[in-house]
PDB file of C-alpha atoms in Angstrom:
ATOM      1  CA  UNK A   1      69.060 100.847 127.311  1.00  0.00           C
ATOM      2  CA  UNK A   2      70.330  99.785 130.998  1.00  0.00           C
ATOM      3  CA  UNK A   3      73.562  98.230 131.341  1.00  0.00           C
ATOM      4  CA  UNK A   4      72.516  95.189 133.504  1.00  0.00           C
ATOM      5  CA  UNK A   5      72.383  91.936 131.705  1.00  0.00           C
ATOM      6  CA  UNK A   6      72.876  93.612 128.452  1.00  0.00           C
ATOM      7  CA  UNK A   7      75.226  92.133 126.017  1.00  0.00           C
ATOM      8  CA  UNK A   8      76.731  93.762 122.717  1.00  0.00           C
ATOM      9  CA  UNK A   9      78.121  92.356 119.626  1.00  0.00           C
ATOM     10  CA  UNK A  10      81.375  94.402 118.241  1.00  0.00           C
ATOM     11  CA  UNK A  11      82.222  93.745 114.285  1.00  0.00           C
ATOM     12  CA  UNK A  12      86.027  93.609 114.235  1.00  0.00           C
ATOM     13  CA  UNK A  13      86.534  92.968 118.023  1.00  0.00           C
ATOM     14  CA  UNK A  14      90.066  92.027 117.130  1.00  0.00           C
ATOM     15  CA  UNK A  15      91.019  95.407 116.088  1.00  0.00           C
ATOM     16  CA  UNK A  16      92.346  98.575 117.662  1.00  0.00           C
ATOM     17  CA  UNK A  17      89.494 100.408 118.043  1.00  0.00           C
ATOM     18  CA  UNK A  18      87.593  96.879 118.644  1.00  0.00           C
ATOM     19  CA  UNK A  19      89.928  95.744 121.442  1.00  0.00           C
ATOM     20  CA  UNK A  20      89.535  98.980 123.365  1.00  0.00           C
ATOM     21  CA  UNK A  21      85.523  98.846 122.897  1.00  0.00           C
ATOM     22  CA  UNK A  22      85.466  95.206 124.345  1.00  0.00           C
ATOM     23  CA  UNK A  23      87.621  96.132 127.160  1.00  0.00           C
ATOM     24  CA  UNK A  24      85.470  98.749 128.263  1.00  0.00           C
ATOM     25  CA  UNK A  25      82.158  97.015 127.608  1.00  0.00           C
ATOM     26  CA  UNK A  26      83.690  94.114 130.139  1.00  0.00           C
ATOM     27  CA  UNK A  27      84.764  96.515 132.926  1.00  0.00           C
ATOM     28  CA  UNK A  28      81.401  97.828 132.833  1.00  0.00           C
ATOM     29  CA  UNK A  29      79.803  94.212 133.229  1.00  0.00           C
ATOM     30  CA  UNK A  30      78.171  94.157 130.224  1.00  0.00           C
ATOM     31  CA  UNK A  31      78.705  90.990 127.623  1.00  0.00           C
ATOM     32  CA  UNK A  32      80.554  91.017 124.579  1.00  0.00           C
ATOM     33  CA  UNK A  33      80.006  88.915 121.299  1.00  0.00           C
ATOM     34  CA  UNK A  34      82.932  89.774 119.044  1.00  0.00           C
ATOM     35  CA  UNK A  35      82.400  89.095 114.765  1.00  0.00           C
ATOM     36  CA  UNK A  36      85.708  88.538 113.263  1.00  0.00           C
ATOM     37  CA  UNK A  37      86.979  86.548 110.672  1.00  0.00           C
ATOM     38  CA  UNK A  38      88.348  83.163 111.468  1.00  0.00           C
ATOM     39  CA  UNK A  39      91.858  82.917 113.219  1.00  0.00           C
ATOM     40  CA  UNK A  40      91.432  86.419 114.883  1.00  0.00           C
ATOM     41  CA  UNK A  41      91.702  86.461 118.663  1.00  0.00           C
ATOM     42  CA  UNK A  42      89.538  89.005 120.805  1.00  0.00           C
ATOM     43  CA  UNK A  43      90.096  90.360 124.457  1.00  0.00           C
ATOM     44  CA  UNK A  44      89.999  87.630 127.127  1.00  0.00           C
ATOM     45  CA  UNK A  45      86.167  87.635 128.237  1.00  0.00           C
ATOM     46  CA  UNK A  46      84.943  88.055 124.735  1.00  0.00           C
ATOM     47  CA  UNK A  47      82.237  85.488 123.207  1.00  0.00           C
ATOM     48  CA  UNK A  48      84.405  85.147 120.041  1.00  0.00           C
ATOM     49  CA  UNK A  49      81.903  84.185 116.715  1.00  0.00           C
ATOM     50  CA  UNK A  50      83.756  84.020 113.136  1.00  0.00           C
ATOM     51  CA  UNK A  51      82.338  84.891 110.194  1.00  0.00           C
ATOM     52  CA  UNK A  52      83.255  84.578 106.795  1.00  0.00           C
ATOM     53  CA  UNK A  53      82.595  87.643 105.448  1.00  0.00           C
ATOM     54  CA  UNK A  54      80.286  90.885 106.390  1.00  0.00           C
ATOM     55  CA  UNK A  55      78.371  90.539 102.937  1.00  0.00           C
ATOM     56  CA  UNK A  56      77.061  86.636 104.073  1.00  0.00           C
ATOM     57  CA  UNK A  57      76.748  87.317 107.749  1.00  0.00           C
ATOM     58  CA  UNK A  58      73.850  85.201 109.021  1.00  0.00           C
ATOM     59  CA  UNK A  59      71.701  86.765 111.964  1.00  0.00           C
ATOM     60  CA  UNK A  60      72.485  84.042 114.229  1.00  0.00           C
ATOM     61  CA  UNK A  61      75.908  86.033 114.448  1.00  0.00           C
ATOM     62  CA  UNK A  62      73.998  88.425 116.660  1.00  0.00           C
ATOM     63  CA  UNK A  63      71.863  86.173 118.545  1.00  0.00           C
ATOM     64  CA  UNK A  64      71.354  86.959 122.128  1.00  0.00           C
ATOM     65  CA  UNK A  65      72.834  90.848 121.770  1.00  0.00           C
ATOM     66  CA  UNK A  66      70.803  94.016 122.429  1.00  0.00           C
ATOM     67  CA  UNK A  67      73.072  96.036 120.315  1.00  0.00           C
ATOM     68  CA  UNK A  68      75.543  96.075 118.012  1.00  0.00           C
ATOM     69  CA  UNK A  69      78.683  98.395 117.160  1.00  0.00           C
ATOM     70  CA  UNK A  70      79.919  98.039 113.534  1.00  0.00           C
ATOM     71  CA  UNK A  71      83.625  98.744 113.304  1.00  0.00           C
ATOM     72  CA  UNK A  72      84.857  96.111 110.664  1.00  0.00           C
ATOM     73  CA  UNK A  73      85.731  97.935 107.372  1.00  0.00           C
ATOM     74  CA  UNK A  74      88.317  97.982 104.832  1.00  0.00           C
ATOM     75  CA  UNK A  75      90.618 101.016 105.900  1.00  0.00           C
ATOM     76  CA  UNK A  76      92.411 103.946 104.313  1.00  0.00           C
ATOM     77  CA  UNK A  77      95.821 102.933 103.396  1.00  0.00           C
ATOM     78  CA  UNK A  78      98.338 105.378 101.708  1.00  0.00           C
ATOM     79  CA  UNK A  79      99.033 102.989  98.565  1.00  0.00           C
ATOM     80  CA  UNK A  80      95.031 102.682  98.122  1.00  0.00           C
ATOM     81  CA  UNK A  81      95.601 106.834  97.587  1.00  0.00           C
ATOM     82  CA  UNK A  82      98.539 105.997  95.231  1.00  0.00           C
ATOM     83  CA  UNK A  83      96.577 103.704  93.028  1.00  0.00           C
ATOM     84  CA  UNK A  84      93.572 106.049  93.252  1.00  0.00           C
ATOM     85  CA  UNK A  85      95.578 108.773  91.523  1.00  0.00           C
ATOM     86  CA  UNK A  86      96.896 106.313  88.556  1.00  0.00           C
ATOM     87  CA  UNK A  87      93.876 105.992  86.283  1.00  0.00           C
ATOM     88  CA  UNK A  88      90.360 106.284  86.036  1.00  0.00           C
ATOM     89  CA  UNK A  89      89.654 102.438  85.798  1.00  0.00           C
ATOM     90  CA  UNK A  90      91.919 101.635  88.659  1.00  0.00           C
ATOM     91  CA  UNK A  91      90.182 104.382  90.894  1.00  0.00           C
ATOM     92  CA  UNK A  92      86.489 103.161  89.975  1.00  0.00           C
ATOM     93  CA  UNK A  93      87.970  99.655  90.647  1.00  0.00           C
ATOM     94  CA  UNK A  94      89.186 100.573  94.273  1.00  0.00           C
ATOM     95  CA  UNK A  95      86.315 102.403  94.962  1.00  0.00           C
ATOM     96  CA  UNK A  96      83.998  99.237  93.893  1.00  0.00           C
ATOM     97  CA  UNK A  97      86.392  97.626  96.864  1.00  0.00           C
ATOM     98  CA  UNK A  98      85.314  99.765  99.486  1.00  0.00           C
ATOM     99  CA  UNK A  99      81.668 100.106  98.720  1.00  0.00           C
ATOM    100  CA  UNK A 100      81.630  95.995  98.755  1.00  0.00           C
ATOM    101  CA  UNK A 101      82.848  96.585 102.689  1.00  0.00           C
ATOM    102  CA  UNK A 102      82.009  99.212 103.813  1.00  0.00           C
ATOM    103  CA  UNK A 103      78.433 100.083 102.140  1.00  0.00           C
ATOM    104  CA  UNK A 104      77.314  96.935 100.869  1.00  0.00           C
ATOM    105  CA  UNK A 105      78.600  94.779 104.443  1.00  0.00           C
ATOM    106  CA  UNK A 106      77.681  97.387 106.599  1.00  0.00           C
ATOM    107  CA  UNK A 107      73.930  97.485 105.057  1.00  0.00           C
ATOM    108  CA  UNK A 108      74.002  93.276 105.200  1.00  0.00           C
ATOM    109  CA  UNK A 109      75.464  93.285 108.923  1.00  0.00           C
ATOM    110  CA  UNK A 110      72.592  95.771 109.557  1.00  0.00           C
ATOM    111  CA  UNK A 111      70.031  93.826 108.306  1.00  0.00           C
ATOM    112  CA  UNK A 112      71.282  90.364 110.108  1.00  0.00           C
ATOM    113  CA  UNK A 113      71.113  92.541 113.321  1.00  0.00           C
ATOM    114  CA  UNK A 114      67.604  93.573 113.061  1.00  0.00           C
ATOM    115  CA  UNK A 115      66.764  90.091 111.928  1.00  0.00           C
ATOM    116  CA  UNK A 116      68.393  88.737 115.119  1.00  0.00           C
ATOM    117  CA  UNK A 117      66.051  91.199 117.146  1.00  0.00           C
ATOM    118  CA  UNK A 118      69.177  93.492 117.950  1.00  0.00           C
ATOM    119  CA  UNK A 119      67.513  97.199 118.491  1.00  0.00           C
ATOM    120  CA  UNK A 120      70.261  99.520 118.069  1.00  0.00           C
ATOM    121  CA  UNK A 121      73.083  99.757 115.373  1.00  0.00           C
ATOM    122  CA  UNK A 122      76.088 101.660 115.955  1.00  0.00           C
ATOM    123  CA  UNK A 123      78.508 102.793 112.967  1.00  0.00           C
ATOM    124  CA  UNK A 124      82.043 103.602 113.171  1.00  0.00           C
ATOM    125  CA  UNK A 125      82.555 105.979 110.430  1.00  0.00           C
ATOM    126  CA  UNK A 126      85.315 108.765 109.707  1.00  0.00           C
ATOM    127  CA  UNK A 127      85.827 112.319 109.843  1.00  0.00           C
ATOM    128  CA  UNK A 128      87.087 111.435 106.039  1.00  0.00           C
ATOM    129  CA  UNK A 129      83.291 111.882 105.215  1.00  0.00           C
ATOM    130  CA  UNK A 130      83.505 115.143 105.135  1.00  0.00           C
ATOM    131  CA  UNK A 131      86.997 116.149 104.065  1.00  0.00           C
ATOM    132  CA  UNK A 132      90.757 116.036 104.497  1.00  0.00           C
ATOM    133  CA  UNK A 133      91.130 119.684 105.566  1.00  0.00           C
ATOM    134  CA  UNK A 134      88.604 121.605 107.479  1.00  0.00           C
ATOM    135  CA  UNK A 135      86.990 124.817 106.053  1.00  0.00           C
ATOM    136  CA  UNK A 136      88.889 127.337 108.078  1.00  0.00           C
ATOM    137  CA  UNK A 137      86.817 126.335 111.294  1.00  0.00           C
ATOM    138  CA  UNK A 138      86.161 123.244 112.940  1.00  0.00           C
ATOM    139  CA  UNK A 139      83.859 120.563 111.321  1.00  0.00           C
ATOM    140  CA  UNK A 140      80.251 120.337 112.586  1.00  0.00           C
ATOM    141  CA  UNK A 141      77.870 117.189 111.922  1.00  0.00           C
ATOM    142  CA  UNK A 142      75.744 119.908 109.811  1.00  0.00           C
ATOM    143  CA  UNK A 143      78.678 120.432 106.789  1.00  0.00           C
ATOM    144  CA  UNK A 144      78.433 118.476 103.914  1.00  0.00           C
ATOM    145  CA  UNK A 145      79.970 115.467 102.960  1.00  0.00           C
ATOM    146  CA  UNK A 146      82.773 116.242 100.490  1.00  0.00           C
ATOM    147  CA  UNK A 147      85.022 112.983 100.917  1.00  0.00           C
ATOM    148  CA  UNK A 148      88.463 113.348  99.306  1.00  0.00           C
ATOM    149  CA  UNK A 149      88.868 109.569  98.375  1.00  0.00           C
ATOM    150  CA  UNK A 150      87.391 106.265  97.799  1.00  0.00           C
ATOM    151  CA  UNK A 151      87.486 105.306 101.548  1.00  0.00           C
ATOM    152  CA  UNK A 152      85.764 108.902 102.431  1.00  0.00           C
ATOM    153  CA  UNK A 153      83.328 108.107  99.820  1.00  0.00           C
ATOM    154  CA  UNK A 154      82.254 104.810 100.875  1.00  0.00           C
ATOM    155  CA  UNK A 155      81.778 105.968 104.694  1.00  0.00           C
ATOM    156  CA  UNK A 156      80.034 109.107 103.550  1.00  0.00           C
ATOM    157  CA  UNK A 157      77.837 106.861 101.368  1.00  0.00           C
ATOM    158  CA  UNK A 158      77.642 103.946 104.378  1.00  0.00           C
ATOM    159  CA  UNK A 159      76.239 107.080 106.539  1.00  0.00           C
ATOM    160  CA  UNK A 160      73.309 107.844 104.169  1.00  0.00           C
ATOM    161  CA  UNK A 161      72.240 104.372 103.612  1.00  0.00           C
ATOM    162  CA  UNK A 162      72.215 103.246 106.885  1.00  0.00           C
ATOM    163  CA  UNK A 163      70.140 105.996 108.089  1.00  0.00           C
ATOM    164  CA  UNK A 164      67.664 105.256 105.494  1.00  0.00           C
ATOM    165  CA  UNK A 165      67.664 101.844 106.081  1.00  0.00           C
ATOM    166  CA  UNK A 166      67.094 102.499 110.109  1.00  0.00           C
ATOM    167  CA  UNK A 167      64.405 104.894 109.046  1.00  0.00           C
ATOM    168  CA  UNK A 168      62.723 102.201 106.618  1.00  0.00           C
ATOM    169  CA  UNK A 169      63.148  99.138 109.005  1.00  0.00           C
ATOM    170  CA  UNK A 170      62.891 100.706 112.540  1.00  0.00           C
ATOM    171  CA  UNK A 171      66.463  99.507 113.635  1.00  0.00           C
ATOM    172  CA  UNK A 172      67.769 102.281 115.851  1.00  0.00           C
ATOM    173  CA  UNK A 173      70.884 104.075 114.410  1.00  0.00           C
ATOM    174  CA  UNK A 174      73.636 106.252 115.644  1.00  0.00           C
ATOM    175  CA  UNK A 175      76.782 107.006 113.859  1.00  0.00           C
ATOM    176  CA  UNK A 176      80.155 107.861 115.088  1.00  0.00           C
ATOM    177  CA  UNK A 177      82.917 110.063 113.136  1.00  0.00           C
ATOM    178  CA  UNK A 178      86.262 110.367 115.015  1.00  0.00           C
ATOM    179  CA  UNK A 179      89.318 112.048 113.499  1.00  0.00           C
ATOM    180  CA  UNK A 180      92.713 110.641 114.183  1.00  0.00           C
ATOM    181  CA  UNK A 181      92.556 107.751 116.648  1.00  0.00           C
ATOM    182  CA  UNK A 182      95.714 107.357 119.082  1.00  0.00           C
ATOM    183  CA  UNK A 183      96.396 105.094 121.816  1.00  0.00           C
ATOM    184  CA  UNK A 184      98.416 102.369 123.080  1.00  0.00           C
ATOM    185  CA  UNK A 185      98.562  99.820 119.938  1.00  0.00           C
ATOM    186  CA  UNK A 186      98.604 102.528 117.240  1.00  0.00           C
ATOM    187  CA  UNK A 187     100.184 102.347 114.235  1.00  0.00           C
ATOM    188  CA  UNK A 188     100.857 103.780 110.940  1.00  0.00           C
ATOM    189  CA  UNK A 189     102.013 108.175 111.004  1.00  0.00           C
ATOM    190  CA  UNK A 190     101.267 108.393 114.793  1.00  0.00           C
ATOM    191  CA  UNK A 191     104.241 105.280 115.444  1.00  0.00           C
ATOM    192  CA  UNK A 192     106.200 106.570 113.068  1.00  0.00           C
ATOM    193  CA  UNK A 193     106.163 110.255 114.858  1.00  0.00           C
ATOM    194  CA  UNK A 194     106.811 108.615 118.204  1.00  0.00           C
ATOM    195  CA  UNK A 195     109.674 106.602 116.392  1.00  0.00           C
ATOM    196  CA  UNK A 196     111.479 109.425 115.019  1.00  0.00           C
ATOM    197  CA  UNK A 197     111.240 111.437 118.626  1.00  0.00           C
ATOM    198  CA  UNK A 198     112.448 108.731 120.359  1.00  0.00           C
ATOM    199  CA  UNK A 199     115.376 108.211 117.969  1.00  0.00           C
ATOM    200  CA  UNK A 200     116.048 111.655 117.834  1.00  0.00           C
ATOM    201  CA  UNK A 201     115.296 112.387 114.515  1.00  0.00           C
ATOM    202  CA  UNK A 202     115.186 116.345 113.362  1.00  0.00           C
ATOM    203  CA  UNK A 203     111.748 117.073 112.049  1.00  0.00           C
ATOM    204  CA  UNK A 204     110.696 119.505 109.903  1.00  0.00           C
ATOM    205  CA  UNK A 205     107.482 120.864 111.632  1.00  0.00           C
ATOM    206  CA  UNK A 206     108.708 123.410 113.926  1.00  0.00           C
ATOM    207  CA  UNK A 207     107.259 126.487 112.113  1.00  0.00           C
ATOM    208  CA  UNK A 208     103.845 124.022 111.383  1.00  0.00           C
ATOM    209  CA  UNK A 209     100.918 125.903 113.429  1.00  0.00           C
ATOM    210  CA  UNK A 210      98.246 123.856 111.693  1.00  0.00           C
ATOM    211  CA  UNK A 211      95.788 122.217 114.205  1.00  0.00           C
ATOM    212  CA  UNK A 212      94.482 118.866 114.112  1.00  0.00           C
ATOM    213  CA  UNK A 213      91.827 117.368 116.191  1.00  0.00           C
ATOM    214  CA  UNK A 214      92.507 114.098 117.850  1.00  0.00           C
ATOM    215  CA  UNK A 215      90.596 111.226 119.718  1.00  0.00           C
ATOM    216  CA  UNK A 216      92.121 108.519 122.340  1.00  0.00           C
ATOM    217  CA  UNK A 217      91.384 105.419 121.568  1.00  0.00           C
ATOM    218  CA  UNK A 218      89.601 105.030 125.058  1.00  0.00           C
ATOM    219  CA  UNK A 219      87.626 108.411 124.722  1.00  0.00           C
ATOM    220  CA  UNK A 220      86.487 107.098 121.248  1.00  0.00           C
ATOM    221  CA  UNK A 221      85.283 103.248 123.235  1.00  0.00           C
ATOM    222  CA  UNK A 222      83.546 105.585 126.308  1.00  0.00           C
ATOM    223  CA  UNK A 223      81.709 107.727 123.450  1.00  0.00           C
ATOM    224  CA  UNK A 224      80.687 104.477 121.137  1.00  0.00           C
ATOM    225  CA  UNK A 225      79.394 102.598 123.826  1.00  0.00           C
ATOM    226  CA  UNK A 226      77.634 105.599 124.886  1.00  0.00           C
ATOM    227  CA  UNK A 227      75.946 105.751 121.465  1.00  0.00           C
ATOM    228  CA  UNK A 228      74.752 102.131 121.973  1.00  0.00           C
ATOM    229  CA  UNK A 229      73.146 102.875 125.403  1.00  0.00           C
ATOM    230  CA  UNK A 230      71.684 106.326 125.292  1.00  0.00           C
ATOM    231  CA  UNK A 231      68.106 106.462 123.601  1.00  0.00           C
ATOM    232  CA  UNK A 232      69.037 110.135 122.531  1.00  0.00           C
ATOM    233  CA  UNK A 233      71.600 108.862 120.341  1.00  0.00           C
ATOM    234  CA  UNK A 234      69.412 107.180 117.962  1.00  0.00           C
ATOM    235  CA  UNK A 235      69.068 108.840 114.495  1.00  0.00           C
ATOM    236  CA  UNK A 236      72.107 111.286 115.374  1.00  0.00           C
ATOM    237  CA  UNK A 237      75.603 111.170 114.188  1.00  0.00           C
ATOM    238  CA  UNK A 238      78.037 112.594 116.441  1.00  0.00           C
ATOM    239  CA  UNK A 239      81.852 113.570 116.101  1.00  0.00           C
ATOM    240  CA  UNK A 240      84.067 112.892 119.055  1.00  0.00           C
ATOM    241  CA  UNK A 241      87.352 114.398 119.944  1.00  0.00           C
ATOM    242  CA  UNK A 242      89.789 114.840 123.049  1.00  0.00           C
ATOM    243  CA  UNK A 243      88.193 118.293 123.148  1.00  0.00           C
ATOM    244  CA  UNK A 244      91.430 120.308 122.618  1.00  0.00           C
ATOM    245  CA  UNK A 245      93.263 120.541 118.953  1.00  0.00           C
ATOM    246  CA  UNK A 246      97.133 120.919 119.195  1.00  0.00           C
ATOM    247  CA  UNK A 247      99.084 122.432 116.358  1.00  0.00           C
ATOM    248  CA  UNK A 248     101.473 119.704 114.953  1.00  0.00           C
ATOM    249  CA  UNK A 249     104.659 121.100 116.060  1.00  0.00           C
ATOM    250  CA  UNK A 250     102.701 121.071 119.737  1.00  0.00           C
ATOM    251  CA  UNK A 251     101.774 117.563 119.199  1.00  0.00           C
ATOM    252  CA  UNK A 252     105.490 116.470 118.675  1.00  0.00           C
ATOM    253  CA  UNK A 253     106.607 118.520 121.597  1.00  0.00           C
ATOM    254  CA  UNK A 254     103.932 117.046 123.849  1.00  0.00           C
ATOM    255  CA  UNK A 255     104.961 113.307 122.758  1.00  0.00           C
ATOM    256  CA  UNK A 256     108.664 114.040 123.361  1.00  0.00           C
ATOM    257  CA  UNK A 257     108.102 115.128 126.883  1.00  0.00           C
ATOM    258  CA  UNK A 258     105.823 111.704 127.860  1.00  0.00           C
ATOM    259  CA  UNK A 259     108.642 109.860 126.156  1.00  0.00           C
ATOM    260  CA  UNK A 260     111.621 111.662 127.816  1.00  0.00           C
ATOM    261  CA  UNK A 261     113.184 112.762 124.702  1.00  0.00           C
ATOM    262  CA  UNK A 262     112.653 116.220 123.702  1.00  0.00           C
ATOM    263  CA  UNK A 263     111.476 116.572 120.125  1.00  0.00           C
ATOM    264  CA  UNK A 264     113.968 118.304 117.929  1.00  0.00           C
ATOM    265  CA  UNK A 265     111.984 120.270 115.525  1.00  0.00           C
ATOM    266  CA  UNK A 266     113.167 122.286 112.652  1.00  0.00           C
ATOM    267  CA  UNK A 267     111.283 125.535 111.767  1.00  0.00           C
ATOM    268  CA  UNK A 268     110.882 125.009 107.921  1.00  0.00           C
ATOM    269  CA  UNK A 269     108.032 126.814 106.199  1.00  0.00           C
ATOM    270  CA  UNK A 270     105.079 125.010 104.951  1.00  0.00           C
ATOM    271  CA  UNK A 271     105.312 126.278 101.536  1.00  0.00           C
ATOM    272  CA  UNK A 272     108.873 125.141 101.447  1.00  0.00           C
ATOM    273  CA  UNK A 273     107.665 121.729 102.653  1.00  0.00           C
ATOM    274  CA  UNK A 274     104.671 121.510  99.811  1.00  0.00           C
ATOM    275  CA  UNK A 275     107.077 122.419  97.277  1.00  0.00           C
ATOM    276  CA  UNK A 276     109.535 119.538  98.221  1.00  0.00           C
ATOM    277  CA  UNK A 277     106.453 117.192  98.757  1.00  0.00           C
ATOM    278  CA  UNK A 278     105.711 117.592  95.180  1.00  0.00           C
ATOM    279  CA  UNK A 279     108.841 116.830  93.695  1.00  0.00           C
ATOM    280  CA  UNK A 280     109.130 113.729  95.915  1.00  0.00           C
ATOM    281  CA  UNK A 281     105.621 112.549  95.148  1.00  0.00           C
ATOM    282  CA  UNK A 282     104.615 112.832  98.627  1.00  0.00           C
ATOM    283  CA  UNK A 283     101.788 115.765  98.605  1.00  0.00           C
ATOM    284  CA  UNK A 284      99.432 113.862 100.166  1.00  0.00           C
ATOM    285  CA  UNK A 285     101.290 112.974 103.278  1.00  0.00           C
ATOM    286  CA  UNK A 286     102.784 116.723 103.642  1.00  0.00           C
ATOM    287  CA  UNK A 287      99.360 118.122 103.145  1.00  0.00           C
ATOM    288  CA  UNK A 288      98.015 116.233 106.466  1.00  0.00           C
ATOM    289  CA  UNK A 289     100.666 117.719 108.312  1.00  0.00           C
ATOM    290  CA  UNK A 290     100.299 121.441 106.871  1.00  0.00           C
ATOM    291  CA  UNK A 291      96.629 121.661 106.789  1.00  0.00           C
ATOM    292  CA  UNK A 292      94.202 121.718 109.714  1.00  0.00           C
ATOM    293  CA  UNK A 293      91.543 119.093 110.546  1.00  0.00           C
ATOM    294  CA  UNK A 294      89.460 120.598 113.604  1.00  0.00           C
ATOM    295  CA  UNK A 295      86.801 118.763 114.238  1.00  0.00           C
ATOM    296  CA  UNK A 296      83.954 120.295 116.755  1.00  0.00           C
ATOM    297  CA  UNK A 297      82.504 117.480 119.268  1.00  0.00           C
ATOM    298  CA  UNK A 298      80.187 119.701 121.181  1.00  0.00           C
ATOM    299  CA  UNK A 299      77.010 117.542 120.017  1.00  0.00           C
ATOM    300  CA  UNK A 300      78.094 114.653 121.634  1.00  0.00           C
ATOM    301  CA  UNK A 301      78.853 116.421 124.866  1.00  0.00           C
ATOM    302  CA  UNK A 302      74.938 118.224 124.905  1.00  0.00           C
ATOM    303  CA  UNK A 303      72.882 115.668 123.690  1.00  0.00           C
ATOM    304  CA  UNK A 304      74.096 112.478 125.315  1.00  0.00           C
ATOM    305  CA  UNK A 305      75.966 114.413 128.121  1.00  0.00           C
ATOM    306  CA  UNK A 306      79.480 112.453 127.452  1.00  0.00           C
ATOM    307  CA  UNK A 307      82.279 113.296 129.180  1.00  0.00           C
ATOM    308  CA  UNK A 308      85.469 112.488 127.750  1.00  0.00           C
ATOM    309  CA  UNK A 309      87.356 109.847 130.912  1.00  0.00           C
ATOM    310  CA  UNK A 310      90.977 111.243 129.133  1.00  0.00           C
ATOM    311  CA  UNK A 311      92.379 114.373 128.611  1.00  0.00           C
ATOM    312  CA  UNK A 312      94.599 114.787 125.497  1.00  0.00           C
ATOM    313  CA  UNK A 313      97.745 114.997 127.641  1.00  0.00           C
ATOM    314  CA  UNK A 314      96.683 111.679 129.789  1.00  0.00           C
ATOM    315  CA  UNK A 315      95.893 109.902 126.493  1.00  0.00           C
ATOM    316  CA  UNK A 316      99.597 110.936 125.030  1.00  0.00           C
ATOM    317  CA  UNK A 317     101.035 109.609 128.189  1.00  0.00           C
ATOM    318  CA  UNK A 318      99.403 106.682 128.234  1.00  0.00           C
ATOM    319  CA  UNK A 319     100.521 105.987 124.611  1.00  0.00           C
ATOM    320  CA  UNK A 320     103.945 106.956 125.071  1.00  0.00           C
ATOM    321  CA  UNK A 321     104.271 104.429 128.169  1.00  0.00           C
ATOM    322  CA  UNK A 322     103.108 101.509 125.950  1.00  0.00           C
ATOM    323  CA  UNK A 323     105.683 102.521 123.410  1.00  0.00           C
ATOM    324  CA  UNK A 324     108.518 102.882 126.185  1.00  0.00           C
ATOM    325  CA  UNK A 325     107.376  99.298 127.009  1.00  0.00           C
ATOM    326  CA  UNK A 326     107.195  97.498 123.884  1.00  0.00           C
ATOM    327  CA  UNK A 327     109.735  99.725 121.444  1.00  0.00           C
ATOM    328  CA  UNK A 328     112.499 100.187 123.749  1.00  0.00           C
ATOM    329  CA  UNK A 329     115.962  99.159 121.966  1.00  0.00           C
TER     330      UNK A 329
END
């Protein structure tokens, strides 16, 4: 697909990633139609269309669009993980809730897009479709799916069923699997780490050498758009990273440098951290810090010729600048 005269629909255009994708598309002169819930606001310049739900989305929501980038989803949150561990019935109910949006809603959106004449449909999946920690080497796109929780299961099922849908109907499918996404506007654990560093709070991460793949939101936006425009992306699944996997301690140090507040890292052994976490009921959180989750992103670079517009340091610098501008005391 060439860019001239193109228009791309984005479900969830008001979100963290959706806003970055919208800004990048508009900067390239590509029209953007944002499909969001009523009351949500998109970036200036986006043609906003309101939908009640993914499951009931109508083809006219995608009218005039050549491609669609599907970002809307039920996202993973820690309270969901806690609910999943409480009982079999609660776990099944939670999985059903994820499937309703992330699987059924995705297929409904893809069908509506196809009926509207959209030819390319890009799904934003997650590395959680593969697992919570890597198998002693970076995950590749050919590794078997072994999702750790209801969110990961729903994303894995959505990948499989969407590719089947594309094969059956002729709708061109591409799938993007990011690891941890960060950038200006980031929330959750990444924001919590920046807050702690900025306040000078000691962090027990000095001895943690586990490496974690990251992707800046601007790099993810760039790669996702490439999948929407490049014909070589059809029928393929791609991992996207910044291209360098820092250790947890290294990440904290780099953030401290960019925040102008050296990170205070205490060298607590990983085994001790895990033991304390078990007693405090925080095993999942500490496992994420002490276990490696590396992702190989060579495929998108070699197949599509995509290059990350930002380095890890540039992405962290932009994130720290946003934090200083919006969270200063």
